[in-house]
C-alpha cells in the first residue's frame, strides 16, 4: 500500500483505472484522514453562523438541519454519491462515473485503505455543499421537505464534482484546475442556495420596511461560527494536496498560508467598506461575509498564488460579495445568511482567478504544466475555467429547481404562514422560547381556529413546569393568607395590635422572598407535619382557624402574636416558612 506512486494512476487494478484521489501513500492517508476530521468541524461553524443570523425562534431548527445534512447526506453519499463522482467502473463516461456503489472494498483490494481515506475526505466536501443551502432556505422551509432535499441533494454536488476531479470528467480532461472546490463545493452550493431562496420566496414581511438586513438572532454565535469555519478552511485547502509525500507537503504549507493571506485581504476590505457605508460603524454581517467570501475566492488555486496575489484575490472576492448581497435583496431573493453572494458570486471569482494568477506548481502536475494569463500562460486556462464556472452555475440552479419542484409535489416546501409566524423551533420541534414574541403570535392566531394545543402546552425552554406549578401554589397561598388576615381584622376591630394575627417574620431572609419548608415531611419528633396549622381564638387555643392551601396548611398563629416556635409575626408580609 505504501508503495503506491503517481505512476500507478494509469495502471489498472482489477481491470479499472486507479483514480488520482486513491493514489495515497501511508503518510498521505494520515494527512487526508486528519484533514477530514477537521473539515467536519466546519459543520459546527456553519450551524453557529446560520443560527446566529436567523431569528431566535428558528435557531434550533437551523442547527438540526446541519445535523440532518450529515446524517441523510452521508447515507446517500455512501449509497451512490462516491460512485458517480469517483467510482471505478467499466461504464464510466465523460459525464458520469458508475462504480463502487455502497462503497465497502474488500481487504484484498490493493486500494483498501486509500479508498476509505478518500471517501471520508470527499464525504466532508459533500455535506459542506449541502449545508451551504440550508442557510438560504432558513426560517420558511418545511422541515420534512428539507429532509427530503438533504437526502437527495447529493445528486447536485457529486455529478459536477466528478466533472472537475474525476479521471472520467470532461472538465478534468480539458485541464480545469480547482484544488479545493471553489467550483464543485462553493459555486454549486451558492447556485443551489440562490435557486432555493428564489423558489421559496421571501420570509413573511421581509421587505415590508425596505431591504436593509434584519437584526441578527445571536451575533456572538455568528462570530464564533466564523472562527470555526476559518479553522476548518485551513484543512479544507491544505488537505486538498491529498498528502504530504514528495513535494506535496511544500504546497500543503503554501496552501495554508495563502488561505490566511486571502482572508486578511477580504477582511480588510470589508472593514473599510462597512465603515464607509455605515458612517463609521462596523456591520457584523459585512465583516463576516466579506471574510468568508475571500476564503471562497482563494480556495480554487490556494497553493498556486504568491502572497500579494492571494491578498488581491481576497479583496476582490470580498468586494463582490458585499456589493451583491444588497443587489439580491433588491431582486427580492431573500437569502438570510448571504450564501448566494458568499459562495456563489465569490465562487465564480475563485474559479476565474486561477485562469489569471495561477503558477505552474513544479513538480506537481496540478495545472498540467499551464499557467494563468498574467503569468504568460495565454488564454487557454482562463477559457477552461470560464467554461467550468458556466457549467457549474447552470447545473446547480437547474437541478436544484427541478429537485425542489419534485419535492413540492410530495411535501410542500414552504411552511404554513401561521407556523412561520410562530417559528420552526416551536412548530417543528416543540421548543418554546421566551421573550421573543411567541406568546403574542399565539394570541393573535388563536381566533383563526387552527390547532395550537401542542404549541400552547409546550413549556418554555429551560423551565420546569412542576416548579412553575409550585410557585403558582405559593402565590395563591400567600393571597389566601392576606385575605384571611383582612377578614379577621374586620371581624375584630377593637382588638389590640398584639392580638392581631400575624405571619411569621423570618429574619434570615429578605422580605421579598419565600421559603418553602417541611412540606410532606416528618416533624423532628417523628410525627406527621400538618403544615402551618395553629391557634387563634382570642384567648382560646385550637386549630380550627388554620388555613389550608395547595394541600398544605400555611401558618401558625397564637394569641400573643408569636408562632409555635416563639417567632414574632409581621402583619405587613406573608412568609411561608
Coordinates of C-alpha atoms in Angstrom, one line a residue:
X1 CA 0.0 0.0 0.0
X2 CA 2.8 2.4 0.9
X3 CA 4.4 1.8 -2.4
X4 CA 1.6 3.4 -4.4
X5 CA 3.1 6.2 -6.6
X6 CA 1.8 8.7 -9.1
X7 CA 2.8 6.4 -12.0
X8 CA 0.1 4.0 -10.8
X9 CA -2.7 6.4 -11.8
X10 CA -2.6 5.0 -15.3
X11 CA -2.2 1.4 -14.2
X12 CA -5.1 -1.0 -13.8
X13 CA -6.4 -2.5 -10.6
X14 CA -8.9 -5.3 -11.1
X15 CA -9.3 -4.1 -14.7
X16 CA -10.1 -0.5 -13.7
X17 CA -8.2 2.8 -13.7
X18 CA -7.0 3.9 -10.3
X19 CA -8.4 7.4 -9.6
X20 CA -6.0 10.1 -8.5
X21 CA -7.8 10.6 -5.2
X22 CA -6.9 7.0 -4.3
X23 CA -3.2 7.4 -5.1
X24 CA -2.2 7.7 -1.4
X25 CA 0.9 6.5 0.4
X26 CA 0.8 5.8 4.2
X27 CA 1.8 9.4 5.2
X28 CA -0.6 10.8 2.6
X29 CA -3.5 8.8 4.1
X30 CA -2.7 10.1 7.6
X31 CA -2.8 13.7 6.2
X32 CA -6.1 13.2 4.4
X33 CA -7.8 11.5 7.4
X34 CA -6.6 14.2 9.8
X35 CA -7.8 16.9 7.4
X36 CA -11.2 15.2 7.0
X37 CA -11.7 15.2 10.8
X38 CA -11.0 19.0 10.9
X39 CA -13.2 19.7 7.9
X40 CA -16.1 18.0 9.7
X41 CA -15.8 20.6 12.4
X42 CA -16.9 23.1 9.8
X43 CA -20.5 21.8 10.3
X44 CA -20.3 23.3 13.7
X45 CA -19.2 26.6 12.2
X46 CA -21.9 26.6 9.7
X47 CA -24.5 25.8 12.3
X48 CA -23.3 28.5 14.7
X49 CA -23.1 31.1 11.9
X50 CA -26.5 30.3 10.5
X51 CA -28.2 30.1 13.9
X52 CA -26.7 33.5 14.7
X53 CA -28.1 35.0 11.6
X54 CA -31.7 33.9 11.8
X55 CA -34.2 35.0 14.4
X56 CA -34.1 33.4 17.8
X57 CA -37.3 31.4 17.2
X58 CA -35.6 29.4 14.4
X59 CA -32.1 28.9 15.8
X60 CA -32.6 25.3 16.9
X61 CA -34.2 24.4 13.6
X62 CA -31.2 25.5 11.7
X63 CA -28.8 23.6 13.9
X64 CA -30.9 20.5 13.5
X65 CA -30.8 20.9 9.7
X66 CA -27.0 20.9 9.9
X67 CA -27.2 17.6 11.7
X68 CA -29.6 16.3 9.1
X69 CA -27.2 17.3 6.3
X70 CA -24.5 15.0 7.8
X71 CA -26.8 12.1 8.5
X72 CA -29.0 11.9 5.4
X73 CA -26.5 13.4 3.1
X74 CA -23.9 10.9 4.4
X75 CA -26.2 8.0 3.7
X76 CA -26.8 9.0 0.1
X77 CA -23.1 9.8 -0.5
X78 CA -22.3 6.2 0.6
X79 CA -25.1 4.8 -1.5
X80 CA -24.3 6.5 -4.8
X81 CA -22.5 9.8 -4.3
X82 CA -19.0 8.5 -4.2
X83 CA -19.8 6.1 -7.0
X84 CA -20.9 8.8 -9.5
X85 CA -18.1 11.1 -8.7
X86 CA -15.0 8.9 -8.1
X87 CA -16.1 5.3 -8.7
X88 CA -14.1 2.8 -10.5
X89 CA -16.4 1.4 -13.2
X90 CA -16.2 -0.1 -16.7
X91 CA -19.1 2.1 -17.8
X92 CA -17.6 5.4 -16.7
X93 CA -18.1 8.2 -19.2
X94 CA -17.3 11.9 -19.5
X95 CA -20.5 12.9 -17.7
X96 CA -20.8 10.2 -15.0
X97 CA -18.9 7.6 -13.2
X98 CA -20.5 4.3 -12.3
X99 CA -18.7 2.1 -9.9
X100 CA -18.2 1.4 -6.2
X101 CA -21.8 1.9 -5.2
X102 CA -22.4 1.4 -1.4
X103 CA -18.6 1.6 -1.1
X104 CA -17.1 -1.1 1.0
X105 CA -13.9 -2.5 -0.5
X106 CA -12.7 -6.0 0.4
X107 CA -9.5 -6.3 2.4
X108 CA -7.9 -7.9 -0.7
X109 CA -8.4 -4.8 -2.7
X110 CA -5.0 -3.1 -3.2
X111 CA -6.7 0.3 -2.6
X112 CA -8.5 -0.8 0.6
X113 CA -7.0 1.9 2.8
X114 CA -6.8 4.8 0.3
X115 CA -10.4 4.3 -0.8
X116 CA -11.6 4.7 2.8
X117 CA -9.4 7.8 3.3
X118 CA -10.6 9.4 0.0
X119 CA -14.2 8.5 0.8
X120 CA -14.1 10.3 4.1
X121 CA -12.5 13.4 2.6
X122 CA -14.9 13.7 -0.2
X123 CA -17.8 13.0 2.2
X124 CA -16.9 16.1 4.2
X125 CA -17.0 18.1 0.9
X126 CA -20.4 16.7 0.0
X127 CA -22.0 17.6 3.3
X128 CA -20.5 21.1 3.2
X129 CA -22.1 21.7 -0.2
X130 CA -25.5 20.8 1.2
X131 CA -25.1 22.8 4.4
X132 CA -24.5 25.9 2.3
X133 CA -28.0 25.7 1.0
X134 CA -29.6 25.3 4.4
X135 CA -28.9 28.9 5.4
X136 CA -30.5 30.3 2.3
X137 CA -33.7 28.3 3.0
X138 CA -33.9 29.3 6.7
X139 CA -37.0 30.4 8.5
X140 CA -39.6 29.4 6.0
X141 CA -38.7 25.9 4.6
X142 CA -40.9 23.0 5.7
X143 CA -38.6 20.7 7.8
X144 CA -39.9 17.5 6.3
X145 CA -39.4 18.9 2.8
X146 CA -35.8 19.9 3.8
X147 CA -35.1 16.4 5.0
X148 CA -36.0 15.1 1.5
X149 CA -33.9 17.8 -0.1
X150 CA -30.9 16.9 2.1
X151 CA -31.3 13.3 1.3
X152 CA -31.3 13.9 -2.5
X153 CA -29.0 16.9 -2.7
X154 CA -26.0 14.6 -3.1
X155 CA -27.0 14.5 -6.8
X156 CA -26.5 18.2 -7.1
X157 CA -22.9 18.0 -5.8
X158 CA -21.5 14.7 -6.8
X159 CA -22.0 14.7 -10.5
X160 CA -20.3 18.0 -11.2
X161 CA -17.6 17.1 -8.6
X162 CA -16.8 14.1 -11.0
X163 CA -16.6 16.5 -13.9
X164 CA -13.9 18.6 -12.2
X165 CA -12.0 16.0 -10.2
X166 CA -12.7 12.5 -11.6
X167 CA -10.4 10.9 -14.2
X168 CA -13.5 10.4 -16.3
X169 CA -14.8 14.1 -16.1
X170 CA -14.9 16.1 -19.3
X171 CA -13.8 19.3 -17.5
X172 CA -10.9 17.5 -15.8
X173 CA -9.7 16.2 -19.2
X174 CA -9.9 19.7 -20.7
X175 CA -7.5 20.8 -18.0
X176 CA -9.7 22.7 -15.5
X177 CA -7.9 23.5 -12.2
X178 CA -9.8 23.6 -8.9
X179 CA -7.7 22.4 -6.0
X180 CA -10.1 22.6 -3.0
X181 CA -13.5 23.3 -4.5
X182 CA -14.4 27.0 -5.3
X183 CA -16.4 25.4 -8.1
X184 CA -17.7 22.0 -7.2
X185 CA -18.3 22.8 -3.5
X186 CA -18.9 26.6 -3.1
X187 CA -20.2 27.6 -6.6
X188 CA -22.5 24.6 -6.7
X189 CA -23.7 25.3 -3.1
X190 CA -24.1 29.0 -3.8
X191 CA -26.0 28.4 -7.1
X192 CA -28.3 25.9 -5.3
X193 CA -28.8 28.4 -2.5
X194 CA -29.8 31.1 -4.9
X195 CA -32.3 28.8 -6.7
X196 CA -33.7 27.6 -3.3
X197 CA -34.2 31.2 -2.0
X198 CA -35.8 32.3 -5.3
X199 CA -38.2 29.3 -5.4
X200 CA -39.2 29.6 -1.7
X201 CA -39.8 33.3 -1.9
X202 CA -39.0 35.9 0.9
X203 CA -39.9 35.5 4.5
X204 CA -43.2 37.0 5.6
X205 CA -42.7 40.7 5.9
X206 CA -39.1 40.6 4.9
X207 CA -39.2 43.6 2.6
X208 CA -42.1 45.4 4.3
X209 CA -39.8 48.1 5.6
X210 CA -37.2 48.1 2.9
X211 CA -34.3 45.9 2.0
X212 CA -32.0 46.5 5.0
X213 CA -30.8 43.3 6.7
X214 CA -32.9 42.1 9.6
X215 CA -31.4 42.1 13.2
X216 CA -29.3 39.0 14.0
X217 CA -30.7 36.4 16.4
X218 CA -27.4 35.9 18.1
X219 CA -24.4 37.9 16.9
X220 CA -22.0 36.1 19.2
X221 CA -22.9 32.8 17.7
X222 CA -22.3 34.2 14.2
X223 CA -18.8 35.4 15.2
X224 CA -18.0 32.1 16.8
X225 CA -19.2 30.3 13.7
X226 CA -16.7 32.4 11.6
X227 CA -13.8 31.4 13.8
X228 CA -14.7 27.7 13.5
X229 CA -15.1 28.0 9.7
X230 CA -11.7 29.8 9.5
X231 CA -10.1 27.0 11.3
X232 CA -11.7 24.3 9.2
X233 CA -10.8 26.1 6.0
X234 CA -7.1 25.5 6.6
X235 CA -7.7 21.8 6.5
X236 CA -10.1 22.3 3.6
X237 CA -7.4 23.8 1.4
X238 CA -4.1 22.4 2.6
X239 CA -5.7 18.9 2.9
X240 CA -6.6 19.1 -0.8
X241 CA -3.0 18.3 -1.8
X242 CA -4.0 14.7 -0.9
X243 CA -0.9 14.1 1.0
X244 CA 2.4 15.3 2.2
X245 CA 4.8 12.8 0.5
X246 CA 7.3 14.1 -2.0
X247 CA 6.7 17.8 -2.9
X248 CA 3.1 17.7 -1.6
X249 CA 4.0 18.9 1.9
X250 CA 5.6 22.1 0.4
X251 CA 2.4 23.0 -1.4
X252 CA 0.2 22.0 1.6
X253 CA 2.1 24.6 3.7
X254 CA 1.8 27.2 0.9
X255 CA -2.0 26.5 0.7
X256 CA -2.5 27.2 4.4
X257 CA -0.5 30.4 4.3
X258 CA -2.3 31.7 1.1
X259 CA -5.6 30.8 2.7
X260 CA -4.9 33.1 5.6
X261 CA -3.5 35.9 3.3
X262 CA -6.6 35.8 1.2
X263 CA -8.8 36.2 4.4
X264 CA -6.6 39.1 5.5
X265 CA -7.3 41.0 2.2
X266 CA -11.0 40.2 2.3
X267 CA -11.3 41.2 6.0
X268 CA -9.5 44.5 5.4
X269 CA -11.8 45.4 2.6
X270 CA -15.0 44.5 4.4
X271 CA -13.9 46.7 7.4
X272 CA -13.3 49.7 5.2
X273 CA -16.5 49.1 3.1
X274 CA -18.7 48.7 6.1
X275 CA -17.4 51.8 7.9
X276 CA -17.8 53.9 4.9
X277 CA -21.3 52.6 4.2
X278 CA -22.4 52.9 7.8
X279 CA -20.8 56.3 8.6
X280 CA -18.1 54.9 10.9
X281 CA -19.9 51.9 12.3
X282 CA -18.9 48.3 11.5
X283 CA -21.7 46.0 10.4
X284 CA -21.1 42.4 11.6
X285 CA -22.7 40.8 8.5
X286 CA -20.4 42.8 6.1
X287 CA -17.4 41.7 8.1
X288 CA -18.2 38.0 8.5
X289 CA -19.4 37.5 4.9
X290 CA -16.5 39.5 3.5
X291 CA -14.0 37.3 5.2
X292 CA -15.9 34.1 4.1
X293 CA -16.1 35.3 0.5
X294 CA -12.3 35.9 0.4
X295 CA -11.8 32.4 1.7
X296 CA -14.0 31.0 -1.0
X297 CA -12.2 33.1 -3.6
X298 CA -8.7 31.7 -2.8
X299 CA -9.8 28.1 -2.5
X300 CA -9.6 27.0 -6.1
X301 CA -5.9 27.9 -6.5
X302 CA -4.9 28.0 -2.9
X303 CA -1.3 26.8 -3.5
X304 CA -0.9 28.4 -6.9
X305 CA -0.6 32.0 -5.8
X306 CA 2.0 34.4 -4.3
X307 CA 1.1 36.2 -1.1
X308 CA 0.3 39.5 -2.7
X309 CA -1.8 37.8 -5.3
X310 CA -3.8 35.9 -2.6
X311 CA -4.5 39.3 -0.8
X312 CA -5.8 40.8 -4.1
X313 CA -8.0 37.8 -4.8
X314 CA -9.4 38.0 -1.3
X315 CA -10.1 41.8 -1.7
X316 CA -11.9 41.3 -5.0
X317 CA -13.9 38.3 -3.6
X318 CA -15.0 40.3 -0.5
X319 CA -16.0 43.3 -2.7
X320 CA -18.1 41.2 -5.0
X321 CA -19.9 39.7 -2.0
X322 CA -20.5 43.0 -0.2
X323 CA -21.9 44.6 -3.4
X324 CA -24.0 41.6 -4.4
X325 CA -25.8 41.0 -1.1
X326 CA -27.9 44.2 -1.3
X327 CA -28.4 43.5 -5.0
X328 CA -30.0 40.2 -4.4
X329 CA -32.3 41.8 -1.8
X330 CA -33.4 44.4 -4.3
X331 CA -34.2 41.5 -6.7
X332 CA -36.4 40.0 -4.0
X333 CA -34.2 37.0 -3.4
X334 CA -34.3 36.6 0.4
X335 CA -31.1 34.8 1.5
X336 CA -30.9 35.1 5.3
X337 CA -27.2 34.3 5.6
X338 CA -26.0 35.6 2.2
X339 CA -25.0 32.2 0.9
X340 CA -25.7 33.2 -2.7
X341 CA -23.2 36.0 -2.5
X342 CA -20.6 34.4 -0.3
X343 CA -20.4 31.0 -2.0
X344 CA -22.0 31.7 -5.4
X345 CA -20.6 35.1 -6.5
X346 CA -17.2 34.6 -4.8
X347 CA -17.1 31.0 -6.1
X348 CA -17.3 32.3 -9.7
X349 CA -14.4 34.7 -9.0
X350 CA -12.4 31.9 -7.3
X351 CA -12.7 29.7 -10.4
X352 CA -11.8 32.5 -12.8
X353 CA -8.9 33.8 -10.6
X354 CA -7.0 30.5 -11.4
X355 CA -7.0 31.4 -15.1
X356 CA -5.5 34.8 -14.3
X357 CA -3.0 34.2 -11.5
X358 CA -2.0 30.5 -11.4
X359 CA 1.6 29.4 -11.3
X360 CA 2.8 26.0 -12.6
X361 CA 3.4 24.1 -9.3
X362 CA 6.5 22.2 -10.3
X363 CA 7.0 19.2 -9.8
X364 CA 3.2 18.6 -9.3
X365 CA 1.0 18.2 -12.4
X366 CA -1.9 20.1 -10.9
X367 CA -2.2 22.6 -13.8
X368 CA -0.9 20.1 -16.5
X369 CA 2.1 22.5 -17.0
X370 CA -0.1 25.5 -17.7
X371 CA 0.0 29.0 -16.1
X372 CA -2.5 31.8 -15.8
X373 CA -3.0 34.7 -18.2
X374 CA -1.0 37.1 -16.0
X375 CA 1.9 34.6 -15.8
X376 CA 2.3 34.3 -19.5
X377 CA 0.2 31.2 -19.9
X378 CA -2.1 32.6 -22.5
X379 CA -5.9 32.4 -22.7
X380 CA -6.4 28.6 -22.6
X381 CA -6.6 28.1 -18.8
X382 CA -8.9 31.2 -18.4
X383 CA -11.2 29.8 -21.1
X384 CA -11.4 26.4 -19.5
X385 CA -12.0 28.0 -16.1
X386 CA -14.8 30.1 -17.6
X387 CA -16.4 27.1 -19.1
X388 CA -16.3 25.3 -15.8
X389 CA -18.0 28.2 -14.0
X390 CA -20.7 28.3 -16.6
X391 CA -21.4 24.6 -16.4
X392 CA -21.5 24.5 -12.7
X393 CA -23.9 27.5 -12.4
X394 CA -26.3 26.0 -14.9
X395 CA -26.2 22.6 -13.2
X396 CA -26.6 24.0 -9.7
X397 CA -29.6 26.2 -10.5
X398 CA -31.4 23.9 -12.9
X399 CA -31.1 20.7 -10.9
X400 CA -32.0 22.4 -7.6
X401 CA -35.1 23.9 -9.1
X402 CA -36.1 20.6 -10.6
X403 CA -35.4 18.8 -7.3
X404 CA -37.4 21.3 -5.2
X405 CA -40.3 21.1 -7.8
X406 CA -40.5 17.3 -7.4
X407 CA -40.3 17.5 -3.6
X408 CA -43.0 20.2 -3.5
X409 CA -45.3 17.7 -5.2
X410 CA -44.7 15.3 -2.3
X411 CA -44.4 17.7 0.7
X412 CA -45.0 21.5 0.5
X413 CA -41.6 23.1 0.6
X414 CA -42.9 26.3 2.2
X415 CA -44.1 26.4 5.8
X416 CA -47.6 27.3 6.6
X417 CA -47.8 31.1 7.2
X418 CA -49.1 30.6 10.7
X419 CA -46.3 28.2 11.5
X420 CA -43.8 30.6 10.1
X421 CA -45.0 33.4 12.4
X422 CA -44.7 31.1 15.4
X423 CA -41.3 29.8 14.4
X424 CA -39.9 26.4 13.3
X425 CA -38.5 25.7 16.8
X426 CA -41.9 25.7 18.3
X427 CA -43.9 24.2 15.5
X428 CA -41.4 21.6 14.3
X429 CA -39.5 20.7 17.4
X430 CA -41.8 21.8 20.3
X431 CA -39.2 24.2 21.7
X432 CA -40.7 27.3 23.1
X433 CA -38.5 30.3 23.6
X434 CA -39.4 33.1 26.0
X435 CA -39.5 36.8 25.4
X436 CA -39.3 36.6 21.6
X437 CA -42.9 37.3 20.7
X438 CA -44.3 33.7 20.5
X439 CA -46.9 34.4 23.1
X440 CA -48.1 37.4 21.2
X441 CA -48.2 35.3 18.0
X442 CA -50.2 32.6 19.8
X443 CA -52.7 35.2 21.0
X444 CA -53.1 36.7 17.6
X445 CA -53.5 33.4 15.8
X446 CA -56.0 31.8 18.3
X447 CA -59.1 33.3 16.7
X448 CA -58.2 31.6 13.4
X449 CA -59.3 28.3 14.9
X450 CA -56.1 26.5 14.0
X451 CA -54.8 23.7 16.2
X452 CA -52.5 25.3 18.6
X453 CA -52.8 22.9 21.5
X454 CA -49.2 21.5 21.2
X455 CA -47.8 25.0 20.8
X456 CA -49.7 26.4 23.8
X457 CA -48.8 23.4 26.0
X458 CA -45.1 23.4 25.1
X459 CA -43.1 24.6 28.2
X460 CA -40.6 27.4 27.6
X461 CA -37.1 26.1 27.3
X462 CA -35.1 25.9 30.5
X463 CA -38.2 25.8 32.6
X464 CA -39.5 23.1 34.9
X465 CA -43.3 23.1 34.7
X466 CA -43.5 21.4 38.1
X467 CA -41.6 24.3 39.6
X468 CA -43.9 26.8 37.9
X469 CA -46.8 25.0 39.5
X470 CA -45.3 25.1 42.9
X471 CA -44.6 28.9 42.5
X472 CA -48.3 29.4 41.5
X473 CA -49.5 27.5 44.6
X474 CA -47.2 29.5 46.8
X475 CA -48.5 32.8 45.4
X476 CA -52.1 31.6 45.8
X477 CA -51.5 30.5 49.4
X478 CA -50.0 33.9 50.1
X479 CA -53.0 35.6 48.7
X480 CA -55.4 33.5 50.8
X481 CA -53.4 34.3 53.9
X482 CA -53.7 38.0 53.2
X483 CA -57.4 37.7 52.6
X484 CA -57.8 35.7 55.9
X485 CA -56.0 38.3 57.9
X486 CA -58.0 41.1 56.4
X487 CA -61.2 39.3 57.3
X488 CA -60.1 38.8 60.9
X489 CA -59.2 42.5 61.1
X490 CA -62.7 43.4 60.1
X491 CA -64.3 41.0 62.5
X492 CA -62.3 42.2 65.5
X493 CA -61.9 45.9 65.2
X494 CA -61.3 46.5 69.0
X495 CA -58.5 44.0 69.5
X496 CA -55.1 45.3 70.3
X497 CA -52.2 45.2 67.9
X498 CA -50.5 42.3 69.7
X499 CA -53.7 40.3 69.4
X500 CA -53.9 40.5 65.7
X501 CA -53.0 37.5 63.6
X502 CA -49.6 38.0 62.0
X503 CA -47.5 35.9 59.8
X504 CA -44.0 34.7 60.7
X505 CA -41.2 37.0 60.1
X506 CA -38.1 35.0 59.1
X507 CA -35.2 37.3 59.9
X508 CA -32.9 35.0 57.9
X509 CA -34.5 36.0 54.6
X510 CA -35.2 39.3 52.8
X511 CA -38.8 40.3 52.8
X512 CA -39.2 39.8 49.1
X513 CA -38.7 36.1 49.1
X514 CA -40.5 32.9 50.1
X515 CA -39.1 29.9 51.8
X516 CA -40.9 26.6 51.3
X517 CA -40.1 24.1 54.1
X518 CA -41.3 20.9 55.7
X519 CA -43.9 20.2 53.1
X520 CA -44.9 16.5 53.2
X521 CA -42.2 15.7 55.6
X522 CA -42.0 14.5 59.2
X523 CA -41.5 16.8 62.2
X524 CA -38.4 16.5 64.3
X525 CA -40.3 14.4 66.8
X526 CA -41.3 11.9 64.1
X527 CA -45.0 12.9 63.9
X528 CA -46.7 14.0 60.7
X529 CA -46.2 17.6 59.7
X530 CA -49.7 19.0 59.1
X531 CA -48.2 22.2 57.8
X532 CA -48.7 25.6 59.4
X533 CA -51.7 24.9 61.4
X534 CA -52.1 26.8 64.7
X535 CA -54.1 28.6 67.3
X536 CA -56.2 31.7 67.0
X537 CA -59.3 32.2 69.0
X538 CA -58.8 35.3 71.2
X539 CA -57.6 33.6 74.3
X540 CA -58.7 30.0 73.4
X541 CA -56.5 27.6 71.8
X542 CA -57.4 25.5 68.8
X543 CA -56.6 24.5 65.3
X544 CA -60.0 25.3 63.8
X545 CA -58.7 28.6 62.3
X546 CA -55.7 27.1 60.4
X547 CA -55.8 27.8 56.6
X548 CA -55.1 25.1 54.1
X549 CA -53.9 25.9 50.6
X550 CA -52.5 23.6 47.9
X551 CA -52.8 20.6 50.2
X552 CA -50.7 22.1 53.0
X553 CA -51.6 24.3 56.0
X554 CA -49.9 27.7 55.7
X555 CA -49.3 29.3 59.0
X556 CA -49.5 29.0 62.8
X557 CA -50.6 32.0 64.9
X558 CA -51.1 32.4 68.6
X559 CA -52.9 34.9 70.8
X560 CA -49.6 36.5 71.8
X561 CA -48.6 37.3 68.3
X562 CA -45.9 34.6 68.3
X563 CA -45.9 31.4 66.4
X564 CA -45.4 28.0 68.0
X565 CA -41.7 28.4 67.8
X566 CA -41.7 31.7 69.6
X567 CA -41.0 33.7 66.4
X568 CA -42.5 37.2 66.0
X569 CA -45.1 37.8 63.3
X570 CA -45.1 40.7 60.8
X571 CA -48.5 41.7 59.5
X572 CA -47.1 43.5 56.5
X573 CA -45.6 40.5 54.8
X574 CA -46.7 36.9 54.2
X575 CA -44.0 34.5 54.9
X576 CA -44.2 30.8 54.3
X577 CA -41.7 29.1 56.5

